[in-house]
PDB file of C-alpha atoms in Angstrom:
ATOM      1  CA  MET A   1     -13.968   7.410  21.481  1.00 61.00           C
ATOM      2  CA  ALA A   2     -12.357   7.652  18.048  1.00 62.00           C
ATOM      3  CA  ARG A   3     -10.916   4.166  18.435  1.00 68.00           C
ATOM      4  CA  PHE A   4     -14.317   2.780  19.439  1.00 68.00           C
ATOM      5  CA  LYS A   5     -15.942   4.412  16.395  1.00 73.00           C
ATOM      6  CA  ARG A   6     -13.225   2.902  14.197  1.00 72.00           C
ATOM      7  CA  ILE A   7     -13.809  -0.593  15.585  1.00 76.00           C
ATOM      8  CA  LEU A   8     -17.558  -0.163  15.249  1.00 82.00           C
ATOM      9  CA  GLY A   9     -17.061   0.897  11.649  1.00 75.00           C
ATOM     10  CA  TYR A  10     -15.038  -2.232  10.892  1.00 76.00           C
ATOM     11  CA  VAL A  11     -17.697  -4.425  12.509  1.00 83.00           C
ATOM     12  CA  ALA A  12     -20.501  -2.758  10.552  1.00 86.00           C
ATOM     13  CA  ALA A  13     -18.582  -2.989   7.280  1.00 85.00           C
ATOM     14  CA  THR A  14     -17.832  -6.672   7.911  1.00 87.00           C
ATOM     15  CA  VAL A  15     -21.476  -7.476   8.644  1.00 88.00           C
ATOM     16  CA  VAL A  16     -22.665  -5.654   5.511  1.00 90.00           C
ATOM     17  CA  THR A  17     -20.030  -7.398   3.391  1.00 89.00           C
ATOM     18  CA  LEU A  18     -20.952 -10.848   4.725  1.00 89.00           C
ATOM     19  CA  LEU A  19     -24.659 -10.219   4.189  1.00 91.00           C
ATOM     20  CA  PHE A  20     -24.065  -9.054   0.621  1.00 92.00           C
ATOM     21  CA  TRP A  21     -21.769 -12.027   0.007  1.00 90.00           C
ATOM     22  CA  ALA A  22     -24.358 -14.464   1.351  1.00 92.00           C
ATOM     23  CA  GLY A  23     -27.130 -12.926  -0.724  1.00 92.00           C
ATOM     24  CA  LEU A  24     -25.026 -12.998  -3.886  1.00 90.00           C
ATOM     25  CA  SER A  25     -23.999 -16.596  -3.238  1.00 91.00           C
ATOM     26  CA  LEU A  26     -27.630 -17.650  -2.834  1.00 90.00           C
ATOM     27  CA  ALA A  27     -28.644 -15.753  -5.968  1.00 91.00           C
ATOM     28  CA  ILE A  28     -25.869 -17.189  -8.146  1.00 87.00           C
ATOM     29  CA  ASP A  29     -26.007 -20.695  -6.645  1.00 86.00           C
ATOM     30  CA  ASN A  30     -22.624 -21.687  -8.049  1.00 88.00           C
ATOM     31  CA  PRO A  31     -19.807 -23.609  -6.298  1.00 86.00           C
ATOM     32  CA  ALA A  32     -17.390 -20.901  -7.468  1.00 88.00           C
ATOM     33  CA  LEU A  33     -18.954 -18.556  -4.900  1.00 90.00           C
ATOM     34  CA  PRO A  34     -19.342 -20.474  -1.621  1.00 91.00           C
ATOM     35  CA  MET A  35     -21.319 -19.137   1.315  1.00 92.00           C
ATOM     36  CA  PRO A  36     -19.369 -16.949   3.765  1.00 92.00           C
ATOM     37  CA  GLN A  37     -19.532 -19.497   6.583  1.00 93.00           C
ATOM     38  CA  VAL A  38     -17.975 -22.130   4.311  1.00 92.00           C
ATOM     39  CA  ALA A  39     -15.104 -19.853   3.322  1.00 92.00           C
ATOM     40  CA  LEU A  40     -14.564 -18.682   6.920  1.00 93.00           C
ATOM     41  CA  ALA A  41     -14.500 -22.251   8.206  1.00 93.00           C
ATOM     42  CA  GLN A  42     -11.981 -23.134   5.504  1.00 94.00           C
ATOM     43  CA  PHE A  43      -9.934 -20.071   6.407  1.00 93.00           C
ATOM     44  CA  ALA A  44      -9.708 -21.184  10.025  1.00 93.00           C
ATOM     45  CA  GLU A  45      -8.765 -24.698   8.943  1.00 92.00           C
ATOM     46  CA  SER A  46      -6.205 -23.554   6.363  1.00 91.00           C
ATOM     47  CA  LEU A  47      -4.586 -20.820   8.453  1.00 90.00           C
ATOM     48  CA  PRO A  48      -1.641 -22.938   9.686  1.00 91.00           C
ATOM     49  CA  ALA A  49      -0.776 -23.817   6.080  1.00 90.00           C
ATOM     50  CA  MET A  50      -1.213 -20.198   4.971  1.00 92.00           C
ATOM     51  CA  ILE A  51       0.976 -18.606   7.627  1.00 93.00           C
ATOM     52  CA  PRO A  52       4.282 -19.186   5.747  1.00 93.00           C
ATOM     53  CA  HIS A  53       2.733 -17.654   2.627  1.00 92.00           C
ATOM     54  CA  LEU A  54       1.428 -14.706   4.664  1.00 92.00           C
ATOM     55  CA  TRP A  55       4.871 -14.047   6.121  1.00 93.00           C
ATOM     56  CA  ILE A  56       6.438 -14.067   2.666  1.00 93.00           C
ATOM     57  CA  SER A  57       3.791 -11.717   1.256  1.00 93.00           C
ATOM     58  CA  LEU A  58       4.110  -9.405   4.265  1.00 92.00           C
ATOM     59  CA  TYR A  59       7.896  -9.325   3.886  1.00 93.00           C
ATOM     60  CA  ARG A  60       7.661  -8.451   0.208  1.00 92.00           C
ATOM     61  CA  ILE A  61       5.186  -5.649   0.655  1.00 92.00           C
ATOM     62  CA  VAL A  62       6.803  -4.101   3.758  1.00 92.00           C
ATOM     63  CA  VAL A  63      10.248  -4.012   2.125  1.00 94.00           C
ATOM     64  CA  SER A  64       8.674  -2.526  -0.997  1.00 93.00           C
ATOM     65  CA  MET A  65       6.862   0.137   1.009  1.00 90.00           C
ATOM     66  CA  VAL A  66      10.036   1.182   2.780  1.00 92.00           C
ATOM     67  CA  ILE A  67      12.059   1.367  -0.441  1.00 94.00           C
ATOM     68  CA  GLY A  68       9.340   3.126  -2.442  1.00 92.00           C
ATOM     69  CA  THR A  69       8.368   5.600   0.283  1.00 91.00           C
ATOM     70  CA  VAL A  70      11.888   6.628   1.313  1.00 92.00           C
ATOM     71  CA  SER A  71      13.200   7.045  -2.228  1.00 93.00           C
ATOM     72  CA  GLY A  72      10.008   8.709  -3.467  1.00 92.00           C
ATOM     73  CA  THR A  73       9.918  11.145  -0.544  1.00 91.00           C
ATOM     74  CA  ILE A  74      13.544  12.217  -0.960  1.00 91.00           C
ATOM     75  CA  LEU A  75      13.257  12.736  -4.707  1.00 92.00           C
ATOM     76  CA  GLY A  76       9.811  14.340  -4.540  1.00 90.00           C
ATOM     77  CA  LEU A  77      10.850  16.894  -1.920  1.00 89.00           C
ATOM     78  CA  PHE A  78      14.032  17.677  -3.839  1.00 90.00           C
ATOM     79  CA  ILE A  79      12.146  18.246  -7.099  1.00 90.00           C
ATOM     80  CA  GLY A  80       9.489  20.293  -5.343  1.00 87.00           C
ATOM     81  CA  ARG A  81      11.986  22.654  -3.730  1.00 83.00           C
ATOM     82  CA  SER A  82      14.461  22.982  -6.632  1.00 85.00           C
ATOM     83  CA  HIS A  83      13.405  25.000  -9.674  1.00 84.00           C
ATOM     84  CA  LEU A  84      16.029  23.397 -11.920  1.00 87.00           C
ATOM     85  CA  ALA A  85      15.237  19.868 -10.732  1.00 86.00           C
ATOM     86  CA  ASP A  86      11.537  20.554 -11.287  1.00 86.00           C
ATOM     87  CA  LEU A  87      12.145  21.712 -14.847  1.00 87.00           C
ATOM     88  CA  ILE A  88      13.863  18.405 -15.577  1.00 87.00           C
ATOM     89  CA  GLY A  89      11.940  16.043 -13.321  1.00 86.00           C
ATOM     90  CA  ALA A  90       8.339  17.221 -13.796  1.00 85.00           C
ATOM     91  CA  PRO A  91       8.138  16.295 -17.517  1.00 89.00           C
ATOM     92  CA  LEU A  92       9.565  12.858 -16.734  1.00 88.00           C
ATOM     93  CA  LEU A  93       6.915  12.345 -14.069  1.00 86.00           C
ATOM     94  CA  TYR A  94       4.163  13.434 -16.445  1.00 85.00           C
ATOM     95  CA  VAL A  95       5.324  10.812 -18.952  1.00 86.00           C
ATOM     96  CA  LEU A  96       6.134   7.915 -16.594  1.00 87.00           C
ATOM     97  CA  TYR A  97       3.500   8.218 -13.859  1.00 85.00           C
ATOM     98  CA  PRO A  98       0.421   7.313 -15.971  1.00 85.00           C
ATOM     99  CA  ILE A  99       2.048   4.127 -17.333  1.00 85.00           C
ATOM    100  CA  PRO A 100       0.486   1.044 -15.647  1.00 84.00           C
ATOM    101  CA  LYS A 101       3.458  -0.450 -13.833  1.00 83.00           C
ATOM    102  CA  ILE A 102       1.947  -3.933 -13.986  1.00 83.00           C
ATOM    103  CA  VAL A 103       2.904  -4.140 -17.678  1.00 84.00           C
ATOM    104  CA  PHE A 104       6.532  -4.511 -16.604  1.00 85.00           C
ATOM    105  CA  VAL A 105       5.930  -7.890 -14.950  1.00 83.00           C
ATOM    106  CA  PRO A 106       7.290  -9.924 -17.905  1.00 84.00           C
ATOM    107  CA  VAL A 107      10.377  -7.711 -18.118  1.00 86.00           C
ATOM    108  CA  LEU A 108      11.093  -8.032 -14.397  1.00 85.00           C
ATOM    109  CA  LEU A 109      10.617 -11.796 -14.502  1.00 83.00           C
ATOM    110  CA  VAL A 110      13.165 -12.057 -17.311  1.00 84.00           C
ATOM    111  CA  LEU A 111      15.650  -9.736 -15.606  1.00 85.00           C
ATOM    112  CA  LEU A 112      15.218 -10.779 -11.960  1.00 83.00           C
ATOM    113  CA  GLY A 113      13.841 -14.311 -12.167  1.00 79.00           C
ATOM    114  CA  LEU A 114      11.282 -15.738  -9.780  1.00 76.00           C
ATOM    115  CA  GLY A 115      10.870 -15.126  -6.054  1.00 78.00           C
ATOM    116  CA  ASN A 116      11.088 -11.939  -4.007  1.00 86.00           C
ATOM    117  CA  ALA A 117      13.022  -9.686  -6.372  1.00 87.00           C
ATOM    118  CA  PRO A 118      10.407  -9.028  -9.102  1.00 87.00           C
ATOM    119  CA  ALA A 119       7.607  -8.529  -6.563  1.00 88.00           C
ATOM    120  CA  ILE A 120       9.646  -6.083  -4.481  1.00 91.00           C
ATOM    121  CA  ALA A 121      10.875  -4.220  -7.568  1.00 91.00           C
ATOM    122  CA  LEU A 122       7.390  -3.779  -9.015  1.00 90.00           C
ATOM    123  CA  ILE A 123       5.619  -2.815  -5.786  1.00 90.00           C
ATOM    124  CA  SER A 124       8.451  -0.417  -4.894  1.00 93.00           C
ATOM    125  CA  THR A 125       8.016   1.240  -8.291  1.00 91.00           C
ATOM    126  CA  VAL A 126       4.264   1.669  -7.799  1.00 89.00           C
ATOM    127  CA  ILE A 127       4.714   3.218  -4.349  1.00 90.00           C
ATOM    128  CA  PHE A 128       7.695   5.306  -5.495  1.00 92.00           C
ATOM    129  CA  PHE A 129       5.747   7.094  -8.218  1.00 90.00           C
ATOM    130  CA  GLN A 130       2.740   7.682  -5.988  1.00 89.00           C
ATOM    131  CA  THR A 131       4.986   9.109  -3.267  1.00 90.00           C
ATOM    132  CA  VAL A 132       7.241  11.213  -5.474  1.00 92.00           C
ATOM    133  CA  VAL A 133       4.267  12.927  -7.148  1.00 90.00           C
ATOM    134  CA  THR A 134       2.612  13.621  -3.790  1.00 90.00           C
ATOM    135  CA  ALA A 135       5.817  14.776  -2.076  1.00 90.00           C
ATOM    136  CA  ARG A 136       6.617  17.119  -4.971  1.00 90.00           C
ATOM    137  CA  ALA A 137       3.167  18.706  -4.778  1.00 89.00           C
ATOM    138  CA  ALA A 138       3.392  19.033  -0.995  1.00 87.00           C
ATOM    139  CA  ALA A 139       6.836  20.647  -1.176  1.00 86.00           C
ATOM    140  CA  LYS A 140       5.728  23.140  -3.823  1.00 85.00           C
ATOM    141  CA  SER A 141       2.680  24.152  -1.775  1.00 84.00           C
ATOM    142  CA  ILE A 142       4.726  25.295   1.244  1.00 80.00           C
ATOM    143  CA  SER A 143       4.320  29.022   1.810  1.00 77.00           C
ATOM    144  CA  PRO A 144       7.419  31.018   0.784  1.00 76.00           C
ATOM    145  CA  ASP A 145       6.738  33.343   3.712  1.00 73.00           C
ATOM    146  CA  LEU A 146       7.085  30.417   6.106  1.00 73.00           C
ATOM    147  CA  VAL A 147      10.405  29.410   4.594  1.00 74.00           C
ATOM    148  CA  GLN A 148      11.641  33.000   4.569  1.00 74.00           C
ATOM    149  CA  SER A 149      10.726  33.517   8.220  1.00 77.00           C
ATOM    150  CA  VAL A 150      12.778  30.478   9.195  1.00 74.00           C
ATOM    151  CA  ARG A 151      15.703  31.555   6.991  1.00 72.00           C
ATOM    152  CA  SER A 152      15.639  34.989   8.604  1.00 73.00           C
ATOM    153  CA  LEU A 153      16.380  33.324  11.945  1.00 70.00           C
ATOM    154  CA  GLY A 154      19.605  31.917  10.526  1.00 71.00           C
ATOM    155  CA  ALA A 155      18.392  28.483   9.426  1.00 69.00           C
ATOM    156  CA  SER A 156      20.388  26.763   6.696  1.00 72.00           C
ATOM    157  CA  ARG A 157      18.897  24.924   3.707  1.00 72.00           C
ATOM    158  CA  ILE A 158      19.267  21.657   5.600  1.00 77.00           C
ATOM    159  CA  ASP A 159      17.497  23.163   8.619  1.00 72.00           C
ATOM    160  CA  VAL A 160      14.639  24.349   6.394  1.00 76.00           C
ATOM    161  CA  ALA A 161      14.347  20.913   4.797  1.00 76.00           C
ATOM    162  CA  ARG A 162      14.424  19.164   8.176  1.00 77.00           C
ATOM    163  CA  HIS A 163      12.170  21.464  10.207  1.00 75.00           C
ATOM    164  CA  VAL A 164       9.818  22.949   7.599  1.00 80.00           C
ATOM    165  CA  VAL A 165       9.669  21.059   4.296  1.00 81.00           C
ATOM    166  CA  PHE A 166       9.694  17.473   5.577  1.00 82.00           C
ATOM    167  CA  PRO A 167       7.187  17.961   8.451  1.00 83.00           C
ATOM    168  CA  SER A 168       4.855  19.940   6.179  1.00 83.00           C
ATOM    169  CA  ALA A 169       4.880  17.168   3.571  1.00 84.00           C
ATOM    170  CA  LEU A 170       4.442  14.254   5.999  1.00 86.00           C
ATOM    171  CA  PRO A 171       0.609  14.265   6.121  1.00 86.00           C
ATOM    172  CA  SER A 172       0.421  14.173   2.312  1.00 86.00           C
ATOM    173  CA  ILE A 173       3.027  11.425   2.154  1.00 88.00           C
ATOM    174  CA  PHE A 174       1.065   9.250   4.581  1.00 88.00           C
ATOM    175  CA  THR A 175      -2.101   9.883   2.570  1.00 85.00           C
ATOM    176  CA  ALA A 176      -0.296   8.726  -0.572  1.00 86.00           C
ATOM    177  CA  LEU A 177       0.952   5.664   1.264  1.00 86.00           C
ATOM    178  CA  ARG A 178      -2.559   4.744   2.394  1.00 86.00           C
ATOM    179  CA  ILE A 179      -3.902   5.186  -1.122  1.00 84.00           C
ATOM    180  CA  SER A 180      -1.142   3.068  -2.626  1.00 84.00           C
ATOM    181  CA  THR A 181      -1.659   0.233  -0.112  1.00 85.00           C
ATOM    182  CA  GLY A 182      -4.584  -1.251  -2.021  1.00 83.00           C
ATOM    183  CA  THR A 183      -2.724  -0.983  -5.318  1.00 85.00           C
ATOM    184  CA  ALA A 184       0.360  -2.552  -3.767  1.00 87.00           C
ATOM    185  CA  VAL A 185      -1.613  -5.551  -2.486  1.00 89.00           C
ATOM    186  CA  ALA A 186      -3.228  -5.973  -5.925  1.00 87.00           C
ATOM    187  CA  VAL A 187       0.177  -5.867  -7.638  1.00 87.00           C
ATOM    188  CA  LEU A 188       1.512  -8.346  -5.096  1.00 88.00           C
ATOM    189  CA  PHE A 189      -1.269 -10.769  -5.996  1.00 89.00           C
ATOM    190  CA  VAL A 190      -0.539 -10.486  -9.721  1.00 87.00           C
ATOM    191  CA  VAL A 191       3.188 -11.054  -9.299  1.00 87.00           C
ATOM    192  CA  GLU A 192       2.789 -13.937  -6.847  1.00 87.00           C
ATOM    193  CA  SER A 193       0.207 -15.614  -9.057  1.00 86.00           C
ATOM    194  CA  ILE A 194       2.678 -15.576 -11.954  1.00 83.00           C
ATOM    195  CA  ALA A 195       6.138 -15.789 -10.406  1.00 74.00           C
ATOM    196  CA  GLY A 196       7.200 -18.567  -8.064  1.00 74.00           C
ATOM    197  CA  ASN A 197       5.372 -20.870  -5.705  1.00 83.00           C
ATOM    198  CA  THR A 198       5.132 -18.813  -2.520  1.00 86.00           C
ATOM    199  CA  GLY A 199       2.924 -16.047  -1.178  1.00 89.00           C
ATOM    200  CA  VAL A 200      -0.804 -15.627  -0.709  1.00 92.00           C
ATOM    201  CA  GLY A 201      -1.286 -14.820  -4.393  1.00 91.00           C
ATOM    202  CA  PHE A 202       0.176 -18.189  -5.338  1.00 91.00           C
ATOM    203  CA  TYR A 203      -1.951 -19.863  -2.663  1.00 93.00           C
ATOM    204  CA  ILE A 204      -5.137 -18.392  -4.170  1.00 93.00           C
ATOM    205  CA  VAL A 205      -4.297 -19.270  -7.773  1.00 92.00           C
ATOM    206  CA  ASN A 206      -3.150 -22.744  -6.791  1.00 92.00           C
ATOM    207  CA  ALA A 207      -6.504 -23.406  -5.097  1.00 92.00           C
ATOM    208  CA  TRP A 208      -8.294 -22.014  -8.130  1.00 91.00           C
ATOM    209  CA  GLY A 209      -6.367 -24.396 -10.392  1.00 89.00           C
ATOM    210  CA  ARG A 210      -7.467 -27.313  -8.194  1.00 90.00           C
ATOM    211  CA  ILE A 211     -11.088 -26.061  -8.347  1.00 90.00           C
ATOM    212  CA  ASP A 212     -10.994 -25.808  -4.544  1.00 92.00           C
ATOM    213  CA  TYR A 213     -13.131 -22.697  -4.264  1.00 92.00           C
ATOM    214  CA  ALA A 214     -13.460 -22.745  -0.472  1.00 92.00           C
ATOM    215  CA  THR A 215      -9.666 -22.694  -0.101  1.00 93.00           C
ATOM    216  CA  MET A 216      -9.431 -20.044  -2.800  1.00 94.00           C
ATOM    217  CA  PHE A 217     -11.769 -17.770  -0.832  1.00 94.00           C
ATOM    218  CA  ALA A 218      -9.849 -18.540   2.351  1.00 93.00           C
ATOM    219  CA  GLY A 219      -6.801 -17.114   0.585  1.00 93.00           C
ATOM    220  CA  ILE A 220      -8.799 -14.101  -0.570  1.00 93.00           C
ATOM    221  CA  ILE A 221      -9.846 -13.449   3.034  1.00 93.00           C
ATOM    222  CA  ALA A 222      -6.197 -13.713   4.111  1.00 93.00           C
ATOM    223  CA  MET A 223      -5.110 -11.191   1.475  1.00 91.00           C
ATOM    224  CA  ALA A 224      -7.919  -8.824   2.482  1.00 90.00           C
ATOM    225  CA  LEU A 225      -6.830  -9.027   6.125  1.00 91.00           C
ATOM    226  CA  LEU A 226      -3.252  -8.365   5.023  1.00 90.00           C
ATOM    227  CA  GLY A 227      -4.397  -5.134   3.368  1.00 88.00           C
ATOM    228  CA  VAL A 228      -6.366  -4.054   6.450  1.00 88.00           C
ATOM    229  CA  PHE A 229      -3.367  -4.828   8.673  1.00 90.00           C
ATOM    230  CA  LEU A 230      -1.041  -2.699   6.534  1.00 90.00           C
ATOM    231  CA  TYR A 231      -3.550   0.151   6.468  1.00 87.00           C
ATOM    232  CA  GLU A 232      -3.803   0.120  10.261  1.00 87.00           C
ATOM    233  CA  VAL A 233      -0.012  -0.003  10.662  1.00 88.00           C
ATOM    234  CA  ILE A 234       0.278   3.089   8.469  1.00 88.00           C
ATOM    235  CA  ASN A 235      -2.343   4.865  10.594  1.00 85.00           C
ATOM    236  CA  PHE A 236      -0.495   3.838  13.769  1.00 85.00           C
ATOM    237  CA  VAL A 237       2.828   5.191  12.516  1.00 85.00           C
ATOM    238  CA  GLU A 238       1.204   8.412  11.312  1.00 82.00           C
ATOM    239  CA  ASN A 239      -0.443   8.937  14.694  1.00 82.00           C
ATOM    240  CA  ARG A 240       2.981   8.724  16.317  1.00 82.00           C
ATOM    241  CA  LEU A 241       4.915  10.867  13.823  1.00 79.00           C
ATOM    242  CA  VAL A 242       2.323  13.477  12.844  1.00 75.00           C
ATOM    243  CA  ARG A 243       0.468  14.168  16.077  1.00 69.00           C
ATOM    244  CA  TRP A 244      -0.208  17.776  15.122  1.00 61.00           C
ATOM    245  CA  ALA A 245      -2.025  17.052  11.840  1.00 58.00           C
ATOM    246  CA  PRO A 246      -5.755  16.252  11.529  1.00 56.00           C
ATOM    247  CA  LYS A 247      -6.240  12.477  11.459  1.00 54.00           C
ATOM    248  CA  PRO A 248      -8.478  10.651   8.971  1.00 49.00           C
ATOM    249  CA  GLU A 249     -11.589   9.109  10.508  1.00 51.00           C
TER     250      GLU A 249
END
């Protein structure tokens, strides 16, 4: 039933979006905003040419998510459960977290060149900070009584981390990952539109430069579907790893 409601929600959202798009296109009456059917037809026609770019973009963002999530989770849980580490790490987070990571694009391009490296480095950084802040908060919110009850049964610090701290923080970590998905896709677009000649971001900007608006919107549709795909993958993994936690609708 929940899956049916989810599918129905996607269908309803798609219909509303297409209707709004069509109405806006008619109101503006500008080639820069083609009608939905034109963009969708171009998407179907351009899909074979876009597939290599989609694979490259997917590779970049998946690798970045793994790097950012794993490193952010480990550090966030450590800071959250260590008083000394929190005294040192919390002020650094307060200073570094609000900085828009996108401003480091020129620096990364100079240091890492074009291609996969700057995109992966930047997206990993965005996800890392989102995850480390969330994991720290989740670790600090664990009840001391719960930890003490486990320790009283003879559990070591590693046992507490493995069986109490990490499982308790998992729902918050997945929430952070879902939230950061949209930001990660946006950062991917910016990097790909500037660095190199591959990826969906490059495909969109290249079409824009050729004033081929139908192809440009075909690329936008592809990037939107990439974001939806990643969001659903995260939900799928969470449903398998955190069966006991309430699931988002």
